[in-house]
Amino acid sequence: MPKISFFGHACFQVEHNGQKLLFDPFLTDNPQAAVSADELQPDYILVSHGHYDHLGDALDIAKRTGATIITTMDLAAECKKHQVKEHAMNIGVKHYFDFGFVRTTKALHHAGIGSEACGFIVDLDGFTLYFTGDTSLFGDLKLYGAIEKIDLLLLPIGGYYTMDIDDAVYAAKLINAKTIIPFHYNTWPLIKADPHEFAEKVTKNTPSHCIILAPGETVTLS
Ligand code: NI
Ligand code: MN
């Protein structure tokens, strides 16, 4: 069963069948960073968009480990200039890798580099997780919840740059996942949010169950 670690802000690592998928590895200068970028040995790095708090240490980690960066077309082209392995994906499509499939999703957010920000739906032997990336609330979240049965949903709740708690609860209603882990909060004062308030509202308003991970914590999900 997949093991999910939260390293702070928007950085997660998912381990499954001996492979490690690292999401949005912003660790250097991340006040919440629970590991240093040099300690990580991912096989793949999924980058949702080109803002520094998501691209983060991705290029350095990919150079050191040979990990493949999976990201949007424009950001992958930028990564290629740095001689790292990259896999470019159009938004909304599904591609099969050796660990399972990745479907990129729309995200309603500024791209930073290039023209698009994205999220990722990742299927690992029938366990499906959806990392929305940075996004505001938008209607197609319902579509993604309908076409894939989401076991684990990773949602931003900090507001200002992304959904706030109430928008994220509405997104949770649209997506209808089994379990939800919030991220992108309390890194800086501007995105202060109480994850317990989010968890209570999820329990009250949706059939989903919320797990709060402090930076550095790991959970194994079935
Ligand atoms: Ni962003
Ligand atoms: Mn961000």
mmCIF file of C-alpha atoms and ligand atoms in Angstrom:
data_model
loop_
_atom_site.group_PDB
_atom_site.id
_atom_site.type_symbol
_atom_site.label_atom_id
_atom_site.label_comp_id
_atom_site.label_asym_id
_atom_site.label_seq_id
_atom_site.Cartn_x
_atom_site.Cartn_y
_atom_site.Cartn_z
ATOM 1 C CA MET A 1 0.000 0.000 0.000
ATOM 2 C CA PRO A 2 1.288 3.508 -0.741
ATOM 3 C CA LYS A 3 3.148 5.385 1.977
ATOM 4 C CA ILE A 4 2.591 9.155 1.923
ATOM 5 C CA SER A 5 5.061 11.560 3.533
ATOM 6 C CA PHE A 6 4.469 15.295 3.906
ATOM 7 C CA PHE A 7 7.673 17.352 3.835
ATOM 8 C CA GLY A 8 6.016 20.793 4.290
ATOM 9 C CA HIS A 9 4.124 23.377 2.171
ATOM 10 C CA ALA A 10 3.195 21.455 -1.032
ATOM 11 C CA CYS A 11 5.889 18.763 -0.944
ATOM 12 C CA PHE A 12 4.776 15.155 -0.633
ATOM 13 C CA GLN A 13 6.524 11.869 -1.340
ATOM 14 C CA VAL A 14 4.596 8.738 -2.240
ATOM 15 C CA GLU A 15 6.347 5.369 -1.974
ATOM 16 C CA HIS A 16 4.881 2.336 -3.660
ATOM 17 C CA ASN A 17 6.456 -0.966 -4.774
ATOM 18 C CA GLY A 18 9.941 0.371 -4.045
ATOM 19 C CA GLN A 19 9.472 3.487 -6.184
ATOM 20 C CA LYS A 20 9.381 7.038 -4.917
ATOM 21 C CA LEU A 21 7.335 9.834 -6.455
ATOM 22 C CA LEU A 22 8.164 13.291 -5.143
ATOM 23 C CA PHE A 23 5.676 16.161 -5.598
ATOM 24 C CA ASP A 24 6.610 19.883 -5.726
ATOM 25 C CA PRO A 25 9.935 19.638 -3.857
ATOM 26 C CA PHE A 26 10.348 23.135 -2.410
ATOM 27 C CA LEU A 27 12.695 22.457 0.531
ATOM 28 C CA THR A 28 15.535 25.014 0.473
ATOM 29 C CA ASP A 29 14.209 28.194 2.172
ATOM 30 C CA ASN A 30 10.922 26.447 3.006
ATOM 31 C CA PRO A 31 10.218 27.317 6.670
ATOM 32 C CA GLN A 32 8.268 24.027 7.025
ATOM 33 C CA ALA A 33 10.846 21.766 5.296
ATOM 34 C CA ALA A 34 11.058 18.465 7.159
ATOM 35 C CA VAL A 35 13.964 17.087 5.074
ATOM 36 C CA SER A 36 16.825 18.546 3.111
ATOM 37 C CA ALA A 37 16.769 18.194 -0.666
ATOM 38 C CA ASP A 38 20.092 16.250 -0.592
ATOM 39 C CA GLU A 39 18.527 13.426 1.444
ATOM 40 C CA LEU A 40 15.918 12.511 -1.155
ATOM 41 C CA GLN A 41 16.271 9.749 -3.779
ATOM 42 C CA PRO A 42 13.098 9.917 -5.871
ATOM 43 C CA ASP A 43 12.530 8.021 -9.111
ATOM 44 C CA TYR A 44 10.106 10.661 -10.416
ATOM 45 C CA ILE A 45 9.487 14.303 -9.540
ATOM 46 C CA LEU A 46 6.042 15.709 -10.385
ATOM 47 C CA VAL A 47 6.009 19.500 -10.640
ATOM 48 C CA SER A 48 2.625 21.254 -10.831
ATOM 49 C CA HIS A 49 3.861 24.673 -11.993
ATOM 50 C CA GLY A 50 6.836 26.994 -12.198
ATOM 51 C CA HIS A 51 6.438 29.062 -9.010
ATOM 52 C CA TYR A 52 9.526 28.807 -6.785
ATOM 53 C CA ASP A 53 7.520 27.231 -3.940
ATOM 54 C CA HIS A 54 6.721 24.248 -6.242
ATOM 55 C CA LEU A 55 9.591 23.875 -8.734
ATOM 56 C CA GLY A 56 11.833 24.458 -5.699
ATOM 57 C CA ASP A 57 14.781 22.033 -5.634
ATOM 58 C CA ALA A 58 13.435 19.856 -8.484
ATOM 59 C CA LEU A 59 16.279 20.561 -10.929
ATOM 60 C CA ASP A 60 19.028 19.950 -8.346
ATOM 61 C CA ILE A 61 17.418 16.712 -7.157
ATOM 62 C CA ALA A 62 16.890 15.507 -10.743
ATOM 63 C CA LYS A 63 20.538 16.292 -11.638
ATOM 64 C CA ARG A 64 21.867 14.428 -8.605
ATOM 65 C CA THR A 65 19.579 11.370 -8.753
ATOM 66 C CA GLY A 66 18.670 11.021 -12.442
ATOM 67 C CA ALA A 67 14.966 11.201 -11.511
ATOM 68 C CA THR A 68 12.539 12.101 -14.308
ATOM 69 C CA ILE A 69 10.594 15.350 -13.928
ATOM 70 C CA ILE A 70 6.959 14.996 -15.018
ATOM 71 C CA THR A 71 5.349 18.361 -15.719
ATOM 72 C CA THR A 72 3.595 20.662 -18.198
ATOM 73 C CA MET A 73 4.864 21.165 -21.774
ATOM 74 C CA ASP A 74 6.472 24.574 -21.196
ATOM 75 C CA LEU A 75 8.045 23.780 -17.850
ATOM 76 C CA ALA A 76 9.419 20.477 -19.212
ATOM 77 C CA ALA A 77 11.038 22.404 -22.084
ATOM 78 C CA GLU A 78 12.660 24.679 -19.493
ATOM 79 C CA CYS A 79 13.882 21.643 -17.494
ATOM 80 C CA LYS A 80 15.365 20.131 -20.656
ATOM 81 C CA LYS A 81 17.717 23.127 -20.949
ATOM 82 C CA HIS A 82 19.226 22.027 -17.617
ATOM 83 C CA GLN A 83 20.035 18.532 -18.956
ATOM 84 C CA VAL A 84 17.676 16.660 -16.670
ATOM 85 C CA LYS A 85 15.324 13.833 -17.672
ATOM 86 C CA GLU A 86 11.836 15.207 -18.245
ATOM 87 C CA HIS A 87 8.471 13.952 -19.438
ATOM 88 C CA ALA A 88 6.198 16.668 -20.843
ATOM 89 C CA MET A 89 2.434 16.210 -20.583
ATOM 90 C CA ASN A 90 -0.492 18.013 -22.125
ATOM 91 C CA ILE A 91 -3.215 18.992 -19.661
ATOM 92 C CA GLY A 92 -5.967 16.414 -19.139
ATOM 93 C CA VAL A 93 -4.258 13.450 -20.759
ATOM 94 C CA LYS A 94 -3.299 10.129 -19.225
ATOM 95 C CA HIS A 95 0.086 8.450 -19.652
ATOM 96 C CA TYR A 96 1.248 5.053 -18.341
ATOM 97 C CA PHE A 97 4.602 4.971 -16.579
ATOM 98 C CA ASP A 98 6.238 1.881 -14.971
ATOM 99 C CA PHE A 99 4.580 2.728 -11.615
ATOM 100 C CA GLY A 100 1.056 3.331 -12.990
ATOM 101 C CA PHE A 101 -0.693 6.137 -14.823
ATOM 102 C CA VAL A 102 -0.600 9.889 -14.447
ATOM 103 C CA ARG A 103 -3.422 12.103 -15.655
ATOM 104 C CA THR A 104 -2.611 15.799 -15.579
ATOM 105 C CA THR A 105 -5.503 18.025 -14.535
ATOM 106 C CA LYS A 106 -6.344 21.661 -14.998
ATOM 107 C CA ALA A 107 -5.503 24.007 -12.139
ATOM 108 C CA LEU A 108 -6.924 27.513 -11.946
ATOM 109 C CA HIS A 109 -3.666 29.280 -11.097
ATOM 110 C CA HIS A 110 -0.850 31.339 -12.599
ATOM 111 C CA ALA A 111 1.816 29.143 -14.242
ATOM 112 C CA GLY A 112 5.004 30.960 -13.207
ATOM 113 C CA ILE A 113 6.878 29.458 -16.172
ATOM 114 C CA GLY A 114 4.977 28.821 -19.399
ATOM 115 C CA SER A 115 1.240 29.086 -19.830
ATOM 116 C CA GLU A 116 -0.294 26.422 -17.595
ATOM 117 C CA ALA A 117 -0.360 25.162 -14.028
ATOM 118 C CA CYS A 118 -1.597 21.614 -13.453
ATOM 119 C CA GLY A 119 -2.534 18.990 -10.923
ATOM 120 C CA PHE A 120 -1.897 15.242 -11.088
ATOM 121 C CA ILE A 121 -4.138 12.214 -10.700
ATOM 122 C CA VAL A 122 -1.823 9.254 -10.095
ATOM 123 C CA ASP A 123 -2.934 5.635 -10.126
ATOM 124 C CA LEU A 124 -0.770 3.067 -8.325
ATOM 125 C CA ASP A 125 -2.149 -0.453 -8.824
ATOM 126 C CA GLY A 126 -5.718 0.741 -8.308
ATOM 127 C CA PHE A 127 -4.941 3.221 -5.521
ATOM 128 C CA THR A 128 -5.719 6.644 -6.951
ATOM 129 C CA LEU A 129 -4.496 9.906 -5.554
ATOM 130 C CA TYR A 130 -5.242 13.422 -6.746
ATOM 131 C CA PHE A 131 -2.764 16.200 -5.984
ATOM 132 C CA THR A 132 -4.593 19.314 -7.187
ATOM 133 C CA GLY A 133 -1.534 21.583 -7.095
ATOM 134 C CA ASP A 134 -2.208 25.245 -6.403
ATOM 135 C CA THR A 135 -5.724 25.983 -7.562
ATOM 136 C CA SER A 136 -8.802 28.046 -6.932
ATOM 137 C CA LEU A 137 -12.215 26.425 -6.928
ATOM 138 C CA PHE A 138 -13.502 25.530 -10.424
ATOM 139 C CA GLY A 139 -16.242 23.305 -11.786
ATOM 140 C CA ASP A 140 -14.162 20.630 -13.510
ATOM 141 C CA LEU A 141 -13.036 19.314 -10.130
ATOM 142 C CA LYS A 142 -16.401 17.505 -10.207
ATOM 143 C CA LEU A 143 -15.502 15.944 -13.561
ATOM 144 C CA TYR A 144 -12.176 14.652 -12.218
ATOM 145 C CA GLY A 145 -13.946 13.138 -9.202
ATOM 146 C CA ALA A 146 -16.439 11.479 -11.557
ATOM 147 C CA ILE A 147 -13.980 9.947 -14.056
ATOM 148 C CA GLU A 148 -11.531 8.643 -11.431
ATOM 149 C CA LYS A 149 -12.502 7.233 -8.049
ATOM 150 C CA ILE A 150 -10.174 9.170 -5.758
ATOM 151 C CA ASP A 151 -8.812 7.341 -2.716
ATOM 152 C CA LEU A 152 -6.605 10.189 -1.520
ATOM 153 C CA LEU A 153 -7.089 13.881 -2.283
ATOM 154 C CA LEU A 154 -4.385 16.447 -1.509
ATOM 155 C CA LEU A 155 -5.968 19.927 -1.309
ATOM 156 C CA PRO A 156 -4.552 23.428 -0.647
ATOM 157 C CA ILE A 157 -6.414 25.288 2.123
ATOM 158 C CA GLY A 158 -4.305 28.378 2.920
ATOM 159 C CA GLY A 159 -6.191 30.931 0.798
ATOM 160 C CA TYR A 160 -4.624 34.027 -0.839
ATOM 161 C CA TYR A 161 -2.832 32.003 -3.593
ATOM 162 C CA THR A 162 -5.221 29.031 -3.595
ATOM 163 C CA MET A 163 -8.539 27.831 -2.203
ATOM 164 C CA ASP A 164 -9.213 28.749 1.401
ATOM 165 C CA ILE A 165 -10.833 26.363 3.890
ATOM 166 C CA ASP A 166 -14.435 26.928 2.751
ATOM 167 C CA ASP A 167 -13.586 26.669 -0.959
ATOM 168 C CA ALA A 168 -11.570 23.511 -0.255
ATOM 169 C CA VAL A 169 -14.536 21.984 1.598
ATOM 170 C CA TYR A 170 -16.672 22.740 -1.480
ATOM 171 C CA ALA A 171 -13.994 21.137 -3.701
ATOM 172 C CA ALA A 172 -14.043 18.091 -1.412
ATOM 173 C CA LYS A 173 -17.827 17.848 -1.988
ATOM 174 C CA LEU A 174 -17.290 17.955 -5.760
ATOM 175 C CA ILE A 175 -14.492 15.352 -5.825
ATOM 176 C CA ASN A 176 -15.886 12.909 -3.253
ATOM 177 C CA ALA A 177 -12.602 11.274 -2.200
ATOM 178 C CA LYS A 178 -12.192 8.675 0.520
ATOM 179 C CA THR A 179 -9.425 10.524 2.392
ATOM 180 C CA ILE A 180 -8.195 14.139 2.247
ATOM 181 C CA ILE A 181 -4.883 15.616 3.385
ATOM 182 C CA PRO A 182 -4.623 19.456 3.370
ATOM 183 C CA PHE A 183 -1.469 21.361 2.329
ATOM 184 C CA HIS A 184 -0.270 24.900 1.371
ATOM 185 C CA TYR A 185 -1.064 26.521 4.741
ATOM 186 C CA ASN A 186 0.861 28.107 7.661
ATOM 187 C CA THR A 187 4.119 28.269 5.663
ATOM 188 C CA TRP A 188 3.924 32.077 5.919
ATOM 189 C CA PRO A 189 1.486 34.414 7.779
ATOM 190 C CA LEU A 190 -0.307 35.194 4.492
ATOM 191 C CA ILE A 191 -1.575 31.599 4.211
ATOM 192 C CA LYS A 192 -2.448 31.025 7.854
ATOM 193 C CA ALA A 193 -5.232 28.439 8.214
ATOM 194 C CA ASP A 194 -6.383 25.981 10.863
ATOM 195 C CA PRO A 195 -6.326 22.421 9.468
ATOM 196 C CA HIS A 196 -8.540 21.251 12.347
ATOM 197 C CA GLU A 197 -11.263 23.686 11.245
ATOM 198 C CA PHE A 198 -10.926 22.219 7.733
ATOM 199 C CA ALA A 199 -11.131 18.646 9.073
ATOM 200 C CA GLU A 200 -14.263 19.457 11.109
ATOM 201 C CA LYS A 201 -15.972 21.056 8.098
ATOM 202 C CA VAL A 202 -15.037 18.080 5.891
ATOM 203 C CA THR A 203 -16.586 15.678 8.418
ATOM 204 C CA LYS A 204 -19.731 17.821 8.718
ATOM 205 C CA ASN A 205 -20.286 18.501 5.007
ATOM 206 C CA THR A 206 -18.823 15.582 3.033
ATOM 207 C CA PRO A 207 -18.525 11.781 3.268
ATOM 208 C CA SER A 208 -14.710 12.122 3.170
ATOM 209 C CA HIS A 209 -12.320 11.630 6.053
ATOM 210 C CA CYS A 210 -9.490 14.082 6.740
ATOM 211 C CA ILE A 211 -5.956 13.302 7.910
ATOM 212 C CA ILE A 212 -3.746 16.183 9.072
ATOM 213 C CA LEU A 213 -0.036 15.518 8.552
ATOM 214 C CA ALA A 214 2.515 17.745 10.246
ATOM 215 C CA PRO A 215 5.663 18.296 8.147
ATOM 216 C CA GLY A 216 7.817 15.159 8.539
ATOM 217 C CA GLU A 217 4.886 12.820 9.192
ATOM 218 C CA THR A 218 4.129 9.711 7.135
ATOM 219 C CA VAL A 219 0.960 7.663 6.769
ATOM 220 C CA THR A 220 0.310 4.331 5.016
ATOM 221 C CA LEU A 221 -3.062 4.180 3.279
ATOM 222 C CA SER A 222 -5.133 1.240 2.100
HETATM 223 NI NI NI B 1 1.707 28.860 -7.217
HETATM 224 MN MN MN B 2 2.217 27.856 -4.154
#
